[in-house]
Tab-separated table of C-alpha atoms and ligand atoms in Angstrom:
chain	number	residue	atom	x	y	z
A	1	UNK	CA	-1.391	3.045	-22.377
A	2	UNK	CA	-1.928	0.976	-19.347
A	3	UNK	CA	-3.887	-1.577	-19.757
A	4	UNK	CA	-5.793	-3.745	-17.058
A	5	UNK	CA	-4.804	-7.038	-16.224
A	6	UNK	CA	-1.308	-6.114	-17.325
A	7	UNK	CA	1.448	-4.990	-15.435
A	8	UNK	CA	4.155	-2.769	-16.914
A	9	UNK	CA	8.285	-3.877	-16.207
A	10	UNK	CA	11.120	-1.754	-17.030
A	11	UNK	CA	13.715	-3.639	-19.728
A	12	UNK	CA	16.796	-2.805	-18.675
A	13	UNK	CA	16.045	0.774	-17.751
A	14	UNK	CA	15.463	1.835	-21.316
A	15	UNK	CA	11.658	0.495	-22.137
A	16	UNK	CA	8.600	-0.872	-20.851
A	17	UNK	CA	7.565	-4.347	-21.457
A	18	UNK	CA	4.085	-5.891	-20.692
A	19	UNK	CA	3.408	-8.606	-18.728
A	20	UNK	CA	0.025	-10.351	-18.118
A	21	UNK	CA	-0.687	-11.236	-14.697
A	22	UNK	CA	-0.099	-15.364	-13.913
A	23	UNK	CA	-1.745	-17.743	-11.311
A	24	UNK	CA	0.609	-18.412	-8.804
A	25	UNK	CA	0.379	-21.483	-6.071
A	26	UNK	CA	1.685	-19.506	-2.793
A	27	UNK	CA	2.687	-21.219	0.643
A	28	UNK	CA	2.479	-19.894	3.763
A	29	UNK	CA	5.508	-19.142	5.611
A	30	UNK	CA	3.880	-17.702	8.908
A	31	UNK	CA	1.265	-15.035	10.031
A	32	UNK	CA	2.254	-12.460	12.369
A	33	UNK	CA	0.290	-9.900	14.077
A	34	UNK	CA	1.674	-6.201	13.531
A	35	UNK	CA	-1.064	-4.534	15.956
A	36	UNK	CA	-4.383	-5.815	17.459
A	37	UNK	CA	-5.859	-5.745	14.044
A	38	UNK	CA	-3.220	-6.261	11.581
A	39	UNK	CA	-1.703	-9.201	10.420
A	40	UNK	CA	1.721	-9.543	8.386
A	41	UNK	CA	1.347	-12.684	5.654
A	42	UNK	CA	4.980	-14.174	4.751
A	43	UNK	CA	4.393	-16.460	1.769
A	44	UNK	CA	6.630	-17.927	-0.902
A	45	UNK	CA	5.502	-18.887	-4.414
A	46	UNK	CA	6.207	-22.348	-6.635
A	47	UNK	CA	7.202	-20.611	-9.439
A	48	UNK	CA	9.046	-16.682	-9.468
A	49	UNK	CA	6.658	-13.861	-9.676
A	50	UNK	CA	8.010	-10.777	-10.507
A	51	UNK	CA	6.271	-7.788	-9.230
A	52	UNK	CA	6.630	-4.095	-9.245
A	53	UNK	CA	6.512	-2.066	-5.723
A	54	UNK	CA	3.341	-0.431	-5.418
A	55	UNK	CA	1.104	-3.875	-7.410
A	56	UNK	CA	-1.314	-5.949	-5.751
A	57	UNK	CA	-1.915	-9.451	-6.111
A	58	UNK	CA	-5.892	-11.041	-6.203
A	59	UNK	CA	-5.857	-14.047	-3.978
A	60	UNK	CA	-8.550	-16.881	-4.627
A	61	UNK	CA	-10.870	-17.061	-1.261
A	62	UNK	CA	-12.610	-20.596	-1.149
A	63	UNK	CA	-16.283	-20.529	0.620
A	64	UNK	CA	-15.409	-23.499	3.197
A	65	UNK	CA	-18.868	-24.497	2.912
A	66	UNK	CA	-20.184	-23.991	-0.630
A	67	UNK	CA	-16.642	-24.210	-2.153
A	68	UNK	CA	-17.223	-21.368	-3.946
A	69	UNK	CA	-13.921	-18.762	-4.905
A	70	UNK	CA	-14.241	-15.386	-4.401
A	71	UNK	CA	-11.332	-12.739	-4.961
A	72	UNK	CA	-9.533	-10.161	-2.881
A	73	UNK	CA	-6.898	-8.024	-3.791
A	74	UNK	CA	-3.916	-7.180	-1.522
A	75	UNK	CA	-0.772	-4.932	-2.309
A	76	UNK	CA	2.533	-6.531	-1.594
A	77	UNK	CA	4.031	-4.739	1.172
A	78	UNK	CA	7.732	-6.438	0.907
A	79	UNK	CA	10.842	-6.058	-1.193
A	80	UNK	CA	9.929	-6.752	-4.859
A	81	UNK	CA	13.757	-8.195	-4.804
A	82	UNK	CA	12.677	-10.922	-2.051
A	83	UNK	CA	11.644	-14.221	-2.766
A	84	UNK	CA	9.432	-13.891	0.267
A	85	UNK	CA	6.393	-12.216	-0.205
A	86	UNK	CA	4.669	-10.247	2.581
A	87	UNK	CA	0.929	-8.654	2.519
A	88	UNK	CA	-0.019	-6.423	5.045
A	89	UNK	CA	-4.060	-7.259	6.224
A	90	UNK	CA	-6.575	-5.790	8.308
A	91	UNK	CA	-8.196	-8.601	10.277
A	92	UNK	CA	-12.343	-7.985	9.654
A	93	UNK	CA	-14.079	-10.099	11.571
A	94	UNK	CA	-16.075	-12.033	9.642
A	95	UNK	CA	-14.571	-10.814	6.346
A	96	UNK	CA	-14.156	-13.073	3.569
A	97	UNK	CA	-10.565	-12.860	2.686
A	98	UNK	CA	-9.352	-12.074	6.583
A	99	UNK	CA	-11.126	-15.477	7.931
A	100	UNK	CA	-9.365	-16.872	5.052
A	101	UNK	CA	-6.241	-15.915	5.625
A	102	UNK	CA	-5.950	-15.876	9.714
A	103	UNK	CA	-7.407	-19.859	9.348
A	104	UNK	CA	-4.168	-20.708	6.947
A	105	UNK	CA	-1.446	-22.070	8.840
A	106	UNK	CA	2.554	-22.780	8.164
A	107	UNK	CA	2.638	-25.445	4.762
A	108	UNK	CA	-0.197	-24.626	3.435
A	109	UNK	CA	-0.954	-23.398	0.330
A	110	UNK	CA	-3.169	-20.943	-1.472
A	111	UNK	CA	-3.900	-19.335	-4.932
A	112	UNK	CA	-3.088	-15.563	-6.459
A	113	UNK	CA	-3.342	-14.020	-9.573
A	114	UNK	CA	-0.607	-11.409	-9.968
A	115	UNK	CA	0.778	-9.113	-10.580
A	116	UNK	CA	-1.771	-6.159	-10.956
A	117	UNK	CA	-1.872	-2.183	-10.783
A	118	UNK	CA	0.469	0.870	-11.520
A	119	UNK	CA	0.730	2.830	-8.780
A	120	UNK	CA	4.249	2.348	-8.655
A	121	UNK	CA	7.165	5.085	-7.774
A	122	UNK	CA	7.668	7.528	-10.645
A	123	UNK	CA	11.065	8.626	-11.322
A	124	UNK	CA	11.516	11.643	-13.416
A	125	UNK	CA	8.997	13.289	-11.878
A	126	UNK	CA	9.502	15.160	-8.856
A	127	UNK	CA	11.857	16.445	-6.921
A	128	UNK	CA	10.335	15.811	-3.688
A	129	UNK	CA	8.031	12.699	-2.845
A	130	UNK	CA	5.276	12.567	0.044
A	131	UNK	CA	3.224	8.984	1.080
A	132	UNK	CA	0.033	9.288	2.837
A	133	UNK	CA	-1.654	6.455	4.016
A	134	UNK	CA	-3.862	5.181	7.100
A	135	UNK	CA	-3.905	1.854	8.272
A	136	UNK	CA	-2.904	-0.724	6.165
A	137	UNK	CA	-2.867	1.424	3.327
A	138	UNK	CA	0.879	1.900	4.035
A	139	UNK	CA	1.664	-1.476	2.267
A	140	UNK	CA	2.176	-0.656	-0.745
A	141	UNK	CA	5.181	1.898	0.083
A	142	UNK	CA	6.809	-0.491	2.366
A	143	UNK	CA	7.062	-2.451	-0.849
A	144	UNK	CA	7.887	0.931	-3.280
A	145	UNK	CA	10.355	2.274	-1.052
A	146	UNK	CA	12.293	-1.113	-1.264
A	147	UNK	CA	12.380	-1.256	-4.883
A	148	UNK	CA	15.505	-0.543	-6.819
A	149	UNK	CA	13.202	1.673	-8.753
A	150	UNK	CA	13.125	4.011	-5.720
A	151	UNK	CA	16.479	3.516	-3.980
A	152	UNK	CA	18.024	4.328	-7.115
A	153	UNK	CA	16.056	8.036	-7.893
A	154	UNK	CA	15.288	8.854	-4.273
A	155	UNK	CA	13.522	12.078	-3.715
A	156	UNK	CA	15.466	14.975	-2.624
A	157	UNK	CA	12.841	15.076	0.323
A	158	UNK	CA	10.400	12.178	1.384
A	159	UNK	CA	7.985	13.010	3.807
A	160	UNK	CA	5.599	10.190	5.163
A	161	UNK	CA	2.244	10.754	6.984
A	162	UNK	CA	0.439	7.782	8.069
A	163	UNK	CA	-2.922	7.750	10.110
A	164	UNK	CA	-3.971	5.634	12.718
A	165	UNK	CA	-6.970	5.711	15.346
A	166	UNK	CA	-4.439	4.977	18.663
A	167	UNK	CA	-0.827	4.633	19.008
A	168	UNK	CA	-0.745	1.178	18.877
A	169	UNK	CA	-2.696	0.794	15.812
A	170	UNK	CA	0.618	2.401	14.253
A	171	UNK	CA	1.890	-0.378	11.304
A	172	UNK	CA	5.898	-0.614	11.069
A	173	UNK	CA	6.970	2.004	13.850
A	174	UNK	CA	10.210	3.149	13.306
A	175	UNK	CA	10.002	1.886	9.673
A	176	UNK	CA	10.155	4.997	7.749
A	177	UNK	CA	12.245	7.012	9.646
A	178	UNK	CA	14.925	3.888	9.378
A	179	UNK	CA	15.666	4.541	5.717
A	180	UNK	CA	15.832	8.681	6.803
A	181	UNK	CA	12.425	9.661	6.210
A	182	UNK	CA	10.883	12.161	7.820
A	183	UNK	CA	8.215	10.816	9.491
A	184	UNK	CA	4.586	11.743	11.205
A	185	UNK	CA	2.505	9.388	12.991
A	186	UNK	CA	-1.161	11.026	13.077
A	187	UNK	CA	-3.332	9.255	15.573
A	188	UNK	CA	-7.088	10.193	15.414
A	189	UNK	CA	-7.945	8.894	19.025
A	190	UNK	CA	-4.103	9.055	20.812
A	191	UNK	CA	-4.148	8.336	24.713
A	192	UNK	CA	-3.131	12.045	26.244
A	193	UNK	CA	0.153	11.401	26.143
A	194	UNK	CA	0.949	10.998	22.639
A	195	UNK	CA	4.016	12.923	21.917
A	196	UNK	CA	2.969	12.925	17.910
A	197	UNK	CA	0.292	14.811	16.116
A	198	UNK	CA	-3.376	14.927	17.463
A	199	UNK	CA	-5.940	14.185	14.243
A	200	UNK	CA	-6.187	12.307	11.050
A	201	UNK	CA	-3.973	13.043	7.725
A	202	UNK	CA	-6.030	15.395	6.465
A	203	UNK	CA	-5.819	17.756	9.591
A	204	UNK	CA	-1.833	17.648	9.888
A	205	UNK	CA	-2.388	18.515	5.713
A	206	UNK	CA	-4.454	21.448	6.155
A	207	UNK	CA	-2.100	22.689	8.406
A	208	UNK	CA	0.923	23.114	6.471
A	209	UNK	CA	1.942	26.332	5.498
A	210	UNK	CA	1.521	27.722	1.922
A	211	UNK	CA	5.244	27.852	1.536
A	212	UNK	CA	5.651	24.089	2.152
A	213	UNK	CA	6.850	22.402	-1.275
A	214	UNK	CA	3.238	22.088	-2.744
A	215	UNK	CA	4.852	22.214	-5.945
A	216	UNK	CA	7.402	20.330	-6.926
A	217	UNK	CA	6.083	17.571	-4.837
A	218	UNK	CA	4.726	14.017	-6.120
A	219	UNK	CA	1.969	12.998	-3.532
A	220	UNK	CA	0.639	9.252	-3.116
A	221	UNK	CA	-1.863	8.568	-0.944
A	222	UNK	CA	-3.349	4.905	-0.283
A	223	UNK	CA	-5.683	3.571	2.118
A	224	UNK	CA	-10.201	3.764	1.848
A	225	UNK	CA	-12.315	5.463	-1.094
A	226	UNK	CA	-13.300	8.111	1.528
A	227	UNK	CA	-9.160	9.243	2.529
A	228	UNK	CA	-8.074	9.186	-0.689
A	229	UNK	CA	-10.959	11.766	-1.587
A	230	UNK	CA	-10.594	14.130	1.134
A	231	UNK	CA	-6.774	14.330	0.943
A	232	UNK	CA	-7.236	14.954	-2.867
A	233	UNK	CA	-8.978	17.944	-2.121
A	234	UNK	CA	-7.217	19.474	0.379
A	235	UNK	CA	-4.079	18.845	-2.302
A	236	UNK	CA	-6.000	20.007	-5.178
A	237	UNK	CA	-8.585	22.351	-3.840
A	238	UNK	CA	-6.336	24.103	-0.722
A	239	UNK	CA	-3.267	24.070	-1.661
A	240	UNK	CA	-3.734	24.035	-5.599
A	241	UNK	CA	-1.406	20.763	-6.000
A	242	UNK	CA	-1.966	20.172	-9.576
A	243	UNK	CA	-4.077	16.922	-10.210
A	244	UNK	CA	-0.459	15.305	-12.607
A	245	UNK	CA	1.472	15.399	-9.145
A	246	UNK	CA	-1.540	13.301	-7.339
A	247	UNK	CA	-1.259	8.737	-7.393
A	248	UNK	CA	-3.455	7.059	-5.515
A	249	UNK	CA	-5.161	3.622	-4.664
A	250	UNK	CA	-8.136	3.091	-2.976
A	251	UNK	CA	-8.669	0.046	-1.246
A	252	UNK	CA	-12.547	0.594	-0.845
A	253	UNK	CA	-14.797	2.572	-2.665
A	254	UNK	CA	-15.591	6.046	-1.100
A	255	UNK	CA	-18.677	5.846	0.745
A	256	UNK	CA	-20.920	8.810	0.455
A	257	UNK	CA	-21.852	10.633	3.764
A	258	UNK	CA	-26.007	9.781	5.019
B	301	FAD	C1	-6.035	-2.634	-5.140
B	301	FAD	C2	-6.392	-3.028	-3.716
B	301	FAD	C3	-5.391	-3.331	-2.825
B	301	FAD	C4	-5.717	-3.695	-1.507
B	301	FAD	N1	-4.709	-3.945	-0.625
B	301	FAD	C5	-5.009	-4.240	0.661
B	301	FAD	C6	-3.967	-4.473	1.622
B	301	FAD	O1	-2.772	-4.434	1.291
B	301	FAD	N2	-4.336	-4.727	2.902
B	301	FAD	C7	-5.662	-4.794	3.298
B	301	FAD	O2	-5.916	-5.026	4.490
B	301	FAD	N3	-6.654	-4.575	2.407
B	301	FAD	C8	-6.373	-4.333	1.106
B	301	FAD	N4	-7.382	-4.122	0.210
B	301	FAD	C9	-8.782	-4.341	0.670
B	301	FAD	C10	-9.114	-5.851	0.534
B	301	FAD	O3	-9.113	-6.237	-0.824
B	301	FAD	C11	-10.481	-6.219	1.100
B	301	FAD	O4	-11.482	-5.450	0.498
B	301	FAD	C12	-10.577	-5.994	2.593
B	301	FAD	O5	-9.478	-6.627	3.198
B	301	FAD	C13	-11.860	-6.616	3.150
B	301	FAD	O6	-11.925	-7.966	2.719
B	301	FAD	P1	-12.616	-9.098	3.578
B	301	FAD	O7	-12.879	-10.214	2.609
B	301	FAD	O8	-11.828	-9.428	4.792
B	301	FAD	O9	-13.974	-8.451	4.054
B	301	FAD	P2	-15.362	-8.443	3.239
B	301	FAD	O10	-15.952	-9.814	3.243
B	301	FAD	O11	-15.156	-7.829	1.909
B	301	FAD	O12	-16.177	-7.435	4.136
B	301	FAD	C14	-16.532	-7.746	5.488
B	301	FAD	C15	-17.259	-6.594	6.150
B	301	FAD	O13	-16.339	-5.533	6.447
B	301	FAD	C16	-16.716	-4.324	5.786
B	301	FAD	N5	-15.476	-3.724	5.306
B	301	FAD	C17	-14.815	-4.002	4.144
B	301	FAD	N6	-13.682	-3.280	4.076
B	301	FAD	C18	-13.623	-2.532	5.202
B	301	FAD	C19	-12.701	-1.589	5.722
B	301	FAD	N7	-11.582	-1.251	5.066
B	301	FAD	N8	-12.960	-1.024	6.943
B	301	FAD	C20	-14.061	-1.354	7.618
B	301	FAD	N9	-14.989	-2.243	7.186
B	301	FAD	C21	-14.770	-2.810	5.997
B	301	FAD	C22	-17.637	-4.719	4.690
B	301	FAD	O14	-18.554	-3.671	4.404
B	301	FAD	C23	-18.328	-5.952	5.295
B	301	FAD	O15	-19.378	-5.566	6.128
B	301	FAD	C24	-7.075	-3.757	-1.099
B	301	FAD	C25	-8.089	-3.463	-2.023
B	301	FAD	C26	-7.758	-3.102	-3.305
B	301	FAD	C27	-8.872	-2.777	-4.277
């Protein structure tokens, strides 16, 4: 059974083999801002590190004042098969790990632990595969979809939903639908002439018909504590999606309504 601080590696495509996670000395390639609020990270690492698509890494954030670490976690969003690494962060200002990372420029250098988690692609599930996430919760797939994991047992049908307040809060347009996904773009707050859905995830959800492949479907969802739990219950509770089908990471902790 899983265990954590390990991270689980197909041998050869016959058996699992275990793998603790490593500390890693990364360098920065460059920073690049996807949207207003979202930066890209392109790092390379001193030594290999072999990840799985879906796993997160736990970089080391130094106080600049009292020199004390502090740890945040951050899924790989780029091809496990690349040597350079790409996280996916939402810039919050004053945050401990965004001020960290927006100060580091090209050269220098920074510690991780990795590599951490299983939500990773499952093949032999499934049929069918749907990805929900909002904001930068859709990391984690850029990275999963890359894998030869996934490339070599696509889904018969992928369908991915991703959530964003306005249009241009929308992380890797075009993305998706590239590698023949069908894609929809769910802004919450769209200007009025947004051509895709009107509402959040859970709305376009709750408005699928009964017929849709409920099913034979595997559903992952990423992004905050409070999506994850909503869109598990319209899965579970509306449609009757049975809990096996259902992966998810939360990237905060759902927080409980006043
Ligand atoms: C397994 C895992 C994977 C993750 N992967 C990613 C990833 O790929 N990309 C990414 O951007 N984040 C990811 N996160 C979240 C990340 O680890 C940090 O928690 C987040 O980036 C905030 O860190 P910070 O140090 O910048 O802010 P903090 O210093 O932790 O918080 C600053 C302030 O912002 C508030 N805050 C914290 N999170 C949020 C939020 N999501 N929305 C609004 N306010 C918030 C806090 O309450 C606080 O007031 C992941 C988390 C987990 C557990």
């Amino acid at each position: 059974m899983p265990k954590r601080g390990y991270a689980y590696f197909r041998n050869q495509g016959e058996s699992w083999i275990t793998m603790t996670a490593k500390k890693f000395r990364c360098t920065l390639q460059n920073i690049q801002w996807l949207t207003p609020n979202v930066m890209e990270v392109t790092f390379h690492t001193h030594k290999k590190l072999k990840f799985q698509g879906g796993q997160f890494l736990s970089i080391f954030v130094p106080n600049l004042v009292t020199g004390k670490i502090t740890k945040r976690a951050y899924s790989f969003s780029s091809d496990p098969n690349s040597s350079e690494i790409q996280l996916c962060v939402k810039y919050l200002p004053g945050g401990a790990g965004s001020e960290f990372l927006k100060s580091l420029r090209p050269g220098d250098t920074f510690f991780a632990n990795a590599p951490y988690g299983h939500f990773v692609f499952q093949e032999n599930h499934n049929p069918n595969a749907c990805f929900i996430s909002t904001s930068t919760g859709v990391a984690p797939f850029r990275s999963m979809v890359q894998s030869e994991l996934f490339q070599e047992n696509l889904p018969k049908n992928s369908l991915f939903l991703h959530g964003a307040r306005t249009e241009n809060e929308i992380i890797y347009p075009g993305f998706f639908e590239g590698l023949g996904f069908q894609t929809v773009n769910a802004v919450s707050r769209p200007s009025p002439n947004y051509a895709g859905f009107h509402g959040r995830v859970s709305d376009y959800l709750k408005q699928l018909p009964n017929a849709w492949i409920w099913h034979n479907t595997d559903f992952y969802i990423c992004g905050s504590g409070e999506m994850t739990h909503d869109v598990c219950e319209i899965l579970t509770g509306g449609h009757g999606v049975p809990p096996k089908n259902i992966f998810h990471e939360n990237f905060s902790l759902k927080k409980k309504a006043a």
